[in-house]
PDB file of C-alpha atoms in Angstrom:
ATOM      1  CA  MET H  45      16.720 -92.176-159.530  1.00 79.00           C
ATOM      2  CA  ILE H  46      15.361 -93.625-156.125  1.00 93.00           C
ATOM      3  CA  GLU H  47      17.780 -93.195-153.345  1.00 97.00           C
ATOM      4  CA  ILE H  48      18.043 -95.033-150.140  1.00 97.00           C
ATOM      5  CA  LEU H  49      19.878 -93.093-147.714  1.00 97.00           C
ATOM      6  CA  THR H  50      22.425 -94.236-145.060  1.00 96.00           C
ATOM      7  CA  PRO H  51      22.005 -93.731-141.102  1.00 96.00           C
ATOM      8  CA  SER H  52      24.603 -90.976-141.463  1.00 96.00           C
ATOM      9  CA  GLU H  53      22.720 -89.408-144.370  1.00 97.00           C
ATOM     10  CA  LEU H  54      19.364 -89.962-142.598  1.00 97.00           C
ATOM     11  CA  ASP H  55      21.076 -87.845-139.442  1.00 97.00           C
ATOM     12  CA  ARG H  56      21.954 -84.932-142.146  1.00 98.00           C
ATOM     13  CA  ALA H  57      18.696 -85.097-143.239  1.00 98.00           C
ATOM     14  CA  ARG H  58      17.251 -84.596-139.817  1.00 98.00           C
ATOM     15  CA  VAL H  59      19.079 -81.052-139.681  1.00 98.00           C
ATOM     16  CA  THR H  60      18.173 -79.993-142.886  1.00 98.00           C
ATOM     17  CA  ALA H  61      14.342 -80.708-142.584  1.00 98.00           C
ATOM     18  CA  ARG H  62      14.724 -78.999-138.887  1.00 97.00           C
ATOM     19  CA  VAL H  63      15.778 -75.815-140.812  1.00 98.00           C
ATOM     20  CA  VAL H  64      12.824 -76.053-143.266  1.00 98.00           C
ATOM     21  CA  GLY H  65      10.653 -76.309-140.594  1.00 98.00           C
ATOM     22  CA  ASP H  66      11.863 -73.828-138.493  1.00 98.00           C
ATOM     23  CA  ILE H  67      12.143 -71.107-141.116  1.00 98.00           C
ATOM     24  CA  LEU H  68       8.358 -72.163-142.246  1.00 98.00           C
ATOM     25  CA  GLN H  69       7.333 -71.385-138.584  1.00 97.00           C
ATOM     26  CA  SER H  70       9.108 -68.133-138.034  1.00 98.00           C
ATOM     27  CA  LEU H  71       7.700 -66.934-141.464  1.00 98.00           C
ATOM     28  CA  LYS H  72       4.276 -67.513-140.684  1.00 98.00           C
ATOM     29  CA  ALA H  73       4.593 -65.855-137.314  1.00 97.00           C
ATOM     30  CA  ARG H  74       6.092 -62.893-139.246  1.00 97.00           C
ATOM     31  CA  CYS H  75       3.265 -62.727-142.000  1.00 98.00           C
ATOM     32  CA  ARG H  76       0.405 -60.287-141.076  1.00 97.00           C
ATOM     33  CA  VAL H  77      -1.887 -57.871-143.397  1.00 98.00           C
ATOM     34  CA  GLY H  78       0.350 -55.667-145.044  1.00 98.00           C
ATOM     35  CA  THR H  79       3.337 -57.957-145.380  1.00 98.00           C
ATOM     36  CA  ASN H  80       4.717 -57.989-149.057  1.00 98.00           C
ATOM     37  CA  LEU H  81       5.232 -61.094-150.674  1.00 98.00           C
ATOM     38  CA  LEU H  82       8.822 -59.873-151.614  1.00 98.00           C
ATOM     39  CA  ASP H  83       9.615 -59.191-148.102  1.00 98.00           C
ATOM     40  CA  ILE H  84       8.751 -63.019-147.257  1.00 98.00           C
ATOM     41  CA  ASP H  85      11.408 -64.046-149.882  1.00 98.00           C
ATOM     42  CA  GLN H  86      14.023 -61.471-148.410  1.00 98.00           C
ATOM     43  CA  TRP H  87      13.348 -62.995-144.884  1.00 98.00           C
ATOM     44  CA  ALA H  88      13.585 -66.515-146.386  1.00 98.00           C
ATOM     45  CA  ARG H  89      17.020 -65.752-147.854  1.00 98.00           C
ATOM     46  CA  GLU H  90      18.404 -64.400-144.871  1.00 98.00           C
ATOM     47  CA  MET H  91      17.245 -67.304-142.511  1.00 98.00           C
ATOM     48  CA  ILE H  92      18.614 -69.960-144.967  1.00 98.00           C
ATOM     49  CA  ASP H  93      21.876 -68.370-145.112  1.00 98.00           C
ATOM     50  CA  ALA H  94      22.277 -68.184-141.377  1.00 98.00           C
ATOM     51  CA  ALA H  95      21.275 -71.523-141.202  1.00 98.00           C
ATOM     52  CA  GLY H  96      24.108 -72.467-143.487  1.00 98.00           C
ATOM     53  CA  ALA H  97      21.882 -74.011-146.349  1.00 98.00           C
ATOM     54  CA  ALA H  98      21.025 -73.313-149.903  1.00 98.00           C
ATOM     55  CA  SER H  99      17.584 -72.571-151.811  1.00 96.00           C
ATOM     56  CA  CYS H 100      16.801 -75.484-154.020  1.00 97.00           C
ATOM     57  CA  TYR H 101      14.610 -73.089-155.861  1.00 96.00           C
ATOM     58  CA  VAL H 102      16.996 -70.075-157.293  1.00 95.00           C
ATOM     59  CA  ASP H 103      18.540 -71.774-160.051  1.00 93.00           C
ATOM     60  CA  TYR H 104      15.564 -74.332-160.342  1.00 93.00           C
ATOM     61  CA  ALA H 105      14.486 -74.433-163.979  1.00 91.00           C
ATOM     62  CA  PRO H 106      12.291 -77.607-164.817  1.00 88.00           C
ATOM     63  CA  SER H 107       9.990 -78.101-168.122  1.00 86.00           C
ATOM     64  CA  CYS H 108       6.873 -77.026-165.950  1.00 86.00           C
ATOM     65  CA  GLY H 109       8.294 -73.581-165.445  1.00 88.00           C
ATOM     66  CA  ARG H 110       9.563 -70.631-167.167  1.00 91.00           C
ATOM     67  CA  GLY H 111      13.253 -70.372-166.730  1.00 90.00           C
ATOM     68  CA  PRO H 112      14.929 -70.519-163.272  1.00 95.00           C
ATOM     69  CA  PHE H 113      12.607 -69.905-160.439  1.00 96.00           C
ATOM     70  CA  GLY H 114      14.626 -67.287-158.987  1.00 96.00           C
ATOM     71  CA  HIS H 115      13.413 -66.773-155.569  1.00 98.00           C
ATOM     72  CA  TYR H 116      13.878 -68.575-152.165  1.00 98.00           C
ATOM     73  CA  ILE H 117      10.319 -69.409-151.244  1.00 98.00           C
ATOM     74  CA  CYS H 118       6.706 -70.259-153.047  1.00 98.00           C
ATOM     75  CA  THR H 119       4.374 -67.854-151.799  1.00 98.00           C
ATOM     76  CA  ALA H 120       0.878 -68.863-152.946  1.00 98.00           C
ATOM     77  CA  VAL H 121      -2.043 -66.750-152.311  1.00 98.00           C
ATOM     78  CA  ASN H 122      -5.629 -67.945-152.639  1.00 98.00           C
ATOM     79  CA  ASP H 123      -6.328 -69.209-155.936  1.00 98.00           C
ATOM     80  CA  ALA H 124      -2.533 -69.947-156.332  1.00 98.00           C
ATOM     81  CA  VAL H 125      -1.608 -73.303-155.272  1.00 97.00           C
ATOM     82  CA  LEU H 126       1.563 -74.524-156.420  1.00 97.00           C
ATOM     83  CA  HIS H 127       5.066 -73.019-157.989  1.00 97.00           C
ATOM     84  CA  GLY H 128       3.715 -69.418-156.144  1.00 97.00           C
ATOM     85  CA  MET H 129       6.199 -66.845-157.498  1.00 98.00           C
ATOM     86  CA  PRO H 130       6.939 -64.131-154.844  1.00 98.00           C
ATOM     87  CA  ARG H 131       5.554 -60.792-156.781  1.00 97.00           C
ATOM     88  CA  ASP H 132       4.879 -57.215-155.064  1.00 98.00           C
ATOM     89  CA  TYR H 133       1.482 -57.829-153.308  1.00 98.00           C
ATOM     90  CA  ARG H 134       0.676 -57.019-149.839  1.00 98.00           C
ATOM     91  CA  LEU H 135      -1.104 -59.510-147.882  1.00 98.00           C
ATOM     92  CA  ALA H 136      -4.959 -58.691-146.951  1.00 98.00           C
ATOM     93  CA  ASP H 137      -7.154 -59.566-144.202  1.00 98.00           C
ATOM     94  CA  GLY H 138      -8.707 -63.149-145.123  1.00 98.00           C
ATOM     95  CA  ASP H 139      -6.072 -64.194-147.772  1.00 98.00           C
ATOM     96  CA  LEU H 140      -5.187 -67.807-147.569  1.00 98.00           C
ATOM     97  CA  LEU H 141      -1.504 -68.196-148.133  1.00 98.00           C
ATOM     98  CA  THR H 142       0.913 -71.371-148.621  1.00 98.00           C
ATOM     99  CA  LEU H 143       4.526 -71.051-147.927  1.00 98.00           C
ATOM    100  CA  ASP H 144       6.396 -73.734-149.513  1.00 98.00           C
ATOM    101  CA  LEU H 145       9.986 -74.158-148.834  1.00 98.00           C
ATOM    102  CA  ALA H 146      13.002 -76.381-149.792  1.00 98.00           C
ATOM    103  CA  VAL H 147      16.668 -76.077-148.898  1.00 98.00           C
ATOM    104  CA  ILE H 148      19.673 -78.226-149.193  1.00 98.00           C
ATOM    105  CA  LYS H 149      22.554 -78.400-146.217  1.00 98.00           C
ATOM    106  CA  ASP H 150      25.443 -80.830-146.175  1.00 97.00           C
ATOM    107  CA  GLY H 151      24.481 -82.558-149.323  1.00 97.00           C
ATOM    108  CA  VAL H 152      20.844 -83.551-148.483  1.00 98.00           C
ATOM    109  CA  ALA H 153      17.432 -81.649-149.221  1.00 98.00           C
ATOM    110  CA  ALA H 154      14.404 -81.338-147.350  1.00 98.00           C
ATOM    111  CA  ASP H 155      10.969 -79.799-148.300  1.00 98.00           C
ATOM    112  CA  ALA H 156       7.812 -78.798-146.539  1.00 98.00           C
ATOM    113  CA  ALA H 157       4.793 -76.598-147.203  1.00 98.00           C
ATOM    114  CA  ILE H 158       2.247 -74.825-144.744  1.00 98.00           C
ATOM    115  CA  SER H 159      -1.280 -73.072-145.707  1.00 98.00           C
ATOM    116  CA  PHE H 160      -3.009 -70.509-143.164  1.00 98.00           C
ATOM    117  CA  ILE H 161      -5.341 -67.678-143.247  1.00 98.00           C
ATOM    118  CA  VAL H 162      -3.779 -64.203-142.597  1.00 98.00           C
ATOM    119  CA  GLY H 163      -5.435 -61.743-140.617  1.00 97.00           C
ATOM    120  CA  ASP H 164      -8.482 -62.213-138.466  1.00 95.00           C
ATOM    121  CA  THR H 165     -11.085 -63.167-140.961  1.00 95.00           C
ATOM    122  CA  ARG H 166     -11.796 -66.797-141.152  1.00 93.00           C
ATOM    123  CA  ASN H 167     -13.718 -68.052-144.069  1.00 96.00           C
ATOM    124  CA  PRO H 168     -15.382 -71.635-142.718  1.00 97.00           C
ATOM    125  CA  GLN H 169     -14.457 -73.087-146.132  1.00 97.00           C
ATOM    126  CA  ASP H 170     -10.962 -72.106-146.411  1.00 98.00           C
ATOM    127  CA  VAL H 171     -10.501 -73.356-142.892  1.00 98.00           C
ATOM    128  CA  ALA H 172     -12.019 -76.627-143.927  1.00 98.00           C
ATOM    129  CA  MET H 173      -9.904 -76.995-146.760  1.00 98.00           C
ATOM    130  CA  ILE H 174      -6.746 -76.547-144.739  1.00 98.00           C
ATOM    131  CA  ASP H 175      -7.786 -79.218-142.380  1.00 98.00           C
ATOM    132  CA  ALA H 176      -8.386 -81.442-145.163  1.00 98.00           C
ATOM    133  CA  THR H 177      -4.966 -81.483-146.512  1.00 98.00           C
ATOM    134  CA  GLU H 178      -3.600 -81.746-142.918  1.00 98.00           C
ATOM    135  CA  ARG H 179      -5.615 -84.931-142.215  1.00 98.00           C
ATOM    136  CA  ALA H 180      -4.806 -86.067-145.498  1.00 98.00           C
ATOM    137  CA  LEU H 181      -1.056 -85.878-144.747  1.00 98.00           C
ATOM    138  CA  VAL H 182      -1.582 -87.445-141.277  1.00 98.00           C
ATOM    139  CA  ALA H 183      -3.346 -90.359-142.855  1.00 98.00           C
ATOM    140  CA  ALA H 184      -0.634 -91.003-145.330  1.00 98.00           C
ATOM    141  CA  ILE H 185       2.106 -90.721-142.513  1.00 98.00           C
ATOM    142  CA  HIS H 186       0.182 -93.304-140.476  1.00 97.00           C
ATOM    143  CA  VAL H 187      -0.012 -95.967-142.954  1.00 96.00           C
ATOM    144  CA  ALA H 188       3.846 -95.447-144.208  1.00 97.00           C
ATOM    145  CA  ALA H 189       5.991 -98.507-143.146  1.00 96.00           C
ATOM    146  CA  PRO H 190       8.478-100.980-144.771  1.00 97.00           C
ATOM    147  CA  GLY H 191       6.884-103.333-147.114  1.00 96.00           C
ATOM    148  CA  LEU H 192       3.901-101.333-147.713  1.00 97.00           C
ATOM    149  CA  ARG H 193       3.690 -99.518-151.257  1.00 97.00           C
ATOM    150  CA  LEU H 194       3.232 -96.037-152.505  1.00 98.00           C
ATOM    151  CA  GLY H 195      -0.252 -96.911-153.347  1.00 98.00           C
ATOM    152  CA  ASP H 196      -1.307 -97.465-149.689  1.00 98.00           C
ATOM    153  CA  LEU H 197       0.225 -93.812-149.020  1.00 98.00           C
ATOM    154  CA  SER H 198      -1.685 -92.233-151.949  1.00 98.00           C
ATOM    155  CA  HIS H 199      -5.009 -93.872-151.336  1.00 98.00           C
ATOM    156  CA  ALA H 200      -5.104 -93.065-147.755  1.00 98.00           C
ATOM    157  CA  ILE H 201      -4.747 -89.136-149.210  1.00 98.00           C
ATOM    158  CA  GLU H 202      -7.128 -89.764-151.531  1.00 98.00           C
ATOM    159  CA  GLN H 203      -9.751 -91.077-149.016  1.00 98.00           C
ATOM    160  CA  VAL H 204      -9.556 -88.206-146.810  1.00 98.00           C
ATOM    161  CA  LEU H 205      -9.472 -85.550-149.856  1.00 98.00           C
ATOM    162  CA  SER H 206     -12.208 -87.400-151.803  1.00 98.00           C
ATOM    163  CA  GLY H 207     -14.303 -88.064-148.391  1.00 98.00           C
ATOM    164  CA  ALA H 208     -14.218 -84.109-147.915  1.00 98.00           C
ATOM    165  CA  GLY H 209     -15.503 -83.383-151.546  1.00 98.00           C
ATOM    166  CA  TYR H 210     -12.239 -82.294-153.192  1.00 98.00           C
ATOM    167  CA  LEU H 211     -11.674 -83.471-156.739  1.00 98.00           C
ATOM    168  CA  ILE H 212      -7.913 -84.440-156.926  1.00 98.00           C
ATOM    169  CA  ASN H 213      -5.423 -83.244-159.720  1.00 98.00           C
ATOM    170  CA  THR H 214      -2.696 -86.198-160.236  1.00 97.00           C
ATOM    171  CA  GLU H 215      -0.417 -83.962-162.511  1.00 96.00           C
ATOM    172  CA  PHE H 216       1.375 -82.756-159.454  1.00 97.00           C
ATOM    173  CA  GLY H 217       2.102 -84.492-156.021  1.00 97.00           C
ATOM    174  CA  GLY H 218       4.690 -85.680-153.804  1.00 98.00           C
ATOM    175  CA  HIS H 219       7.939 -87.058-154.664  1.00 98.00           C
ATOM    176  CA  GLY H 220      11.143 -88.558-153.370  1.00 98.00           C
ATOM    177  CA  ILE H 221      14.071 -86.602-152.014  1.00 98.00           C
ATOM    178  CA  GLY H 222      17.641 -86.819-150.794  1.00 97.00           C
ATOM    179  CA  SER H 223      20.824 -85.436-152.550  1.00 97.00           C
ATOM    180  CA  THR H 224      18.223 -83.345-154.590  1.00 96.00           C
ATOM    181  CA  MET H 225      14.963 -81.784-154.152  1.00 96.00           C
ATOM    182  CA  HIS H 226      12.802 -83.676-156.763  1.00 95.00           C
ATOM    183  CA  GLN H 227      13.486 -87.295-157.243  1.00 96.00           C
ATOM    184  CA  ASP H 228      11.617 -90.624-158.116  1.00 96.00           C
ATOM    185  CA  PRO H 229       9.215 -91.892-156.744  1.00 97.00           C
ATOM    186  CA  HIS H 230       6.262 -89.788-157.607  1.00 97.00           C
ATOM    187  CA  VAL H 231       3.739 -89.808-154.794  1.00 98.00           C
ATOM    188  CA  SER H 232      -0.011 -89.111-156.170  1.00 98.00           C
ATOM    189  CA  ASN H 233      -2.359 -87.644-154.305  1.00 98.00           C
ATOM    190  CA  LYS H 234      -4.724 -90.761-155.516  1.00 98.00           C
ATOM    191  CA  GLY H 235      -3.780 -94.295-155.769  1.00 97.00           C
ATOM    192  CA  ARG H 236      -4.651 -98.069-155.425  1.00 97.00           C
ATOM    193  CA  PRO H 237      -3.661 -99.767-152.416  1.00 97.00           C
ATOM    194  CA  GLY H 238      -0.815-102.377-152.635  1.00 96.00           C
ATOM    195  CA  ARG H 239       0.458-100.951-155.788  1.00 97.00           C
ATOM    196  CA  GLY H 240       3.857 -99.328-156.620  1.00 96.00           C
ATOM    197  CA  TYR H 241       6.914 -99.045-155.259  1.00 97.00           C
ATOM    198  CA  ARG H 242       7.581-101.213-152.035  1.00 97.00           C
ATOM    199  CA  LEU H 243       8.649 -98.845-149.186  1.00 98.00           C
ATOM    200  CA  ARG H 244      12.199 -99.415-147.670  1.00 97.00           C
ATOM    201  CA  PRO H 245      14.094 -98.239-144.526  1.00 98.00           C
ATOM    202  CA  GLY H 246      16.348 -95.178-145.660  1.00 97.00           C
ATOM    203  CA  LEU H 247      13.590 -93.631-148.566  1.00 98.00           C
ATOM    204  CA  LEU H 248      12.841 -90.030-147.627  1.00 98.00           C
ATOM    205  CA  LEU H 249       9.661 -88.786-149.370  1.00 98.00           C
ATOM    206  CA  ALA H 250       7.984 -85.394-149.612  1.00 98.00           C
ATOM    207  CA  LEU H 251       4.331 -86.095-149.145  1.00 98.00           C
ATOM    208  CA  GLU H 252       2.018 -83.106-150.156  1.00 98.00           C
ATOM    209  CA  PRO H 253      -1.823 -83.230-150.193  1.00 98.00           C
ATOM    210  CA  TRP H 254      -3.143 -80.297-151.913  1.00 98.00           C
ATOM    211  CA  VAL H 255      -6.481 -79.054-153.467  1.00 98.00           C
ATOM    212  CA  MET H 256      -8.431 -76.625-154.990  1.00 98.00           C
ATOM    213  CA  ALA H 257     -11.983 -75.829-153.581  1.00 98.00           C
ATOM    214  CA  ASP H 258     -14.205 -76.585-156.880  1.00 98.00           C
ATOM    215  CA  THR H 259     -12.036 -77.949-159.338  1.00 98.00           C
ATOM    216  CA  ASP H 260      -8.943 -80.354-160.351  1.00 98.00           C
ATOM    217  CA  ARG H 261      -7.666 -78.068-163.331  1.00 98.00           C
ATOM    218  CA  LEU H 262      -4.619 -75.981-163.192  1.00 98.00           C
ATOM    219  CA  ILE H 263      -3.813 -72.825-165.287  1.00 98.00           C
ATOM    220  CA  THR H 264      -0.176 -71.488-165.284  1.00 97.00           C
ATOM    221  CA  ASP H 265      -0.066 -67.734-164.649  1.00 97.00           C
ATOM    222  CA  PRO H 266       0.848 -66.073-167.847  1.00 96.00           C
ATOM    223  CA  ASP H 267       2.928 -63.120-166.110  1.00 94.00           C
ATOM    224  CA  ASP H 268       5.394 -65.306-164.385  1.00 95.00           C
ATOM    225  CA  GLY H 269       5.347 -68.529-166.144  1.00 96.00           C
ATOM    226  CA  TRP H 270       5.421 -70.279-162.860  1.00 97.00           C
ATOM    227  CA  THR H 271       2.707 -69.742-160.371  1.00 98.00           C
ATOM    228  CA  LEU H 272      -0.268 -72.513-160.801  1.00 98.00           C
ATOM    229  CA  ARG H 273      -3.608 -71.463-160.325  1.00 98.00           C
ATOM    230  CA  SER H 274      -7.103 -72.798-160.042  1.00 98.00           C
ATOM    231  CA  ALA H 275      -8.693 -72.919-163.518  1.00 98.00           C
ATOM    232  CA  THR H 276     -11.719 -71.467-161.688  1.00 98.00           C
ATOM    233  CA  GLY H 277     -10.151 -68.947-159.524  1.00 98.00           C
ATOM    234  CA  CYS H 278     -11.327 -70.696-156.482  1.00 98.00           C
ATOM    235  CA  ARG H 279      -9.317 -70.868-153.202  1.00 98.00           C
ATOM    236  CA  THR H 280      -6.438 -73.508-152.463  1.00 98.00           C
ATOM    237  CA  ALA H 281      -4.721 -75.209-149.731  1.00 98.00           C
ATOM    238  CA  HIS H 282      -1.287 -77.286-149.780  1.00 98.00           C
ATOM    239  CA  THR H 283       0.230 -79.249-147.111  1.00 98.00           C
ATOM    240  CA  GLU H 284       3.621 -80.899-146.900  1.00 98.00           C
ATOM    241  CA  HIS H 285       6.123 -82.809-144.829  1.00 98.00           C
ATOM    242  CA  THR H 286       9.225 -84.839-145.601  1.00 98.00           C
ATOM    243  CA  ILE H 287       9.240 -87.965-144.182  1.00 98.00           C
ATOM    244  CA  ALA H 288      11.792 -90.855-143.548  1.00 98.00           C
ATOM    245  CA  ILE H 289      10.851 -94.481-143.611  1.00 98.00           C
ATOM    246  CA  THR H 290      12.317 -96.387-140.733  1.00 97.00           C
ATOM    247  CA  ASP H 291      12.245 -99.652-139.715  1.00 95.00           C
ATOM    248  CA  HIS H 292       9.642 -98.780-137.210  1.00 92.00           C
ATOM    249  CA  GLY H 293       7.249 -96.562-139.223  1.00 95.00           C
ATOM    250  CA  ALA H 294       7.480 -93.002-140.693  1.00 97.00           C
ATOM    251  CA  GLU H 295       9.427 -90.206-139.056  1.00 98.00           C
ATOM    252  CA  ILE H 296       8.333 -86.742-139.656  1.00 98.00           C
ATOM    253  CA  LEU H 297      11.519 -84.771-140.185  1.00 98.00           C
ATOM    254  CA  THR H 298      10.335 -81.449-140.988  1.00 98.00           C
ATOM    255  CA  LEU H 299       8.549 -80.735-137.827  1.00 95.00           C
ATOM    256  CA  PRO H 300       9.523 -77.301-136.423  1.00 89.00           C
ATOM    257  CA  GLN H 301      11.700 -77.275-133.070  1.00 82.00           C
ATOM    258  CA  GLN H 302      10.262 -74.041-131.713  1.00 59.00           C
TER     259      GLN H 302
END
């Protein structure tokens, strides 16, 4: 199902999305060497509750995971890129951490992700990979406007990621969002201009460029049945915003207020 939000629903989406953006920035500020992933999950729970929102993840049980996810945020470290289940692990200097958060408030959901390096050690390859996903997201947002098609956004993402030398996995990508977290249309990180669903005002999309340093193949962590890791053990990065298509272009909803 593809939802087109009314103006009042879009106003509620803005509130929900600001909650997501603010929580992610607050969590990033608290993450340091020695922080336990389970503490991040608990902090996320407390912040979601304080905002009067609800997690989209706790009871989430799609076919790609093993039972309900059972946590409030995805915490993907180093070779983990998507659906990173929080576990008893303390962050080390130089770890590449992705936080992915989706909540629902007043009947509207929002979804975003950030990747960053913990501590003082900065591997140039990690910095470049994070930068590539951020630039790819900006490129897609810049071309998002009524009348254009999903393929235009996918192509913009592909041009940046491929141009930076990364292989692109098309199993997972962006998606529609509204009264539920995951909706049609699927937004691939690779595509042809002028193809696919035509963008309309009121459409909400979660755009999420992600890459792995030297592969496009994923494996599922056998221990938790959820965390998706690079098949070669290489590092990964993932950036995501929820945007709204408006009469004037794209509005980024998940920017933090603080």
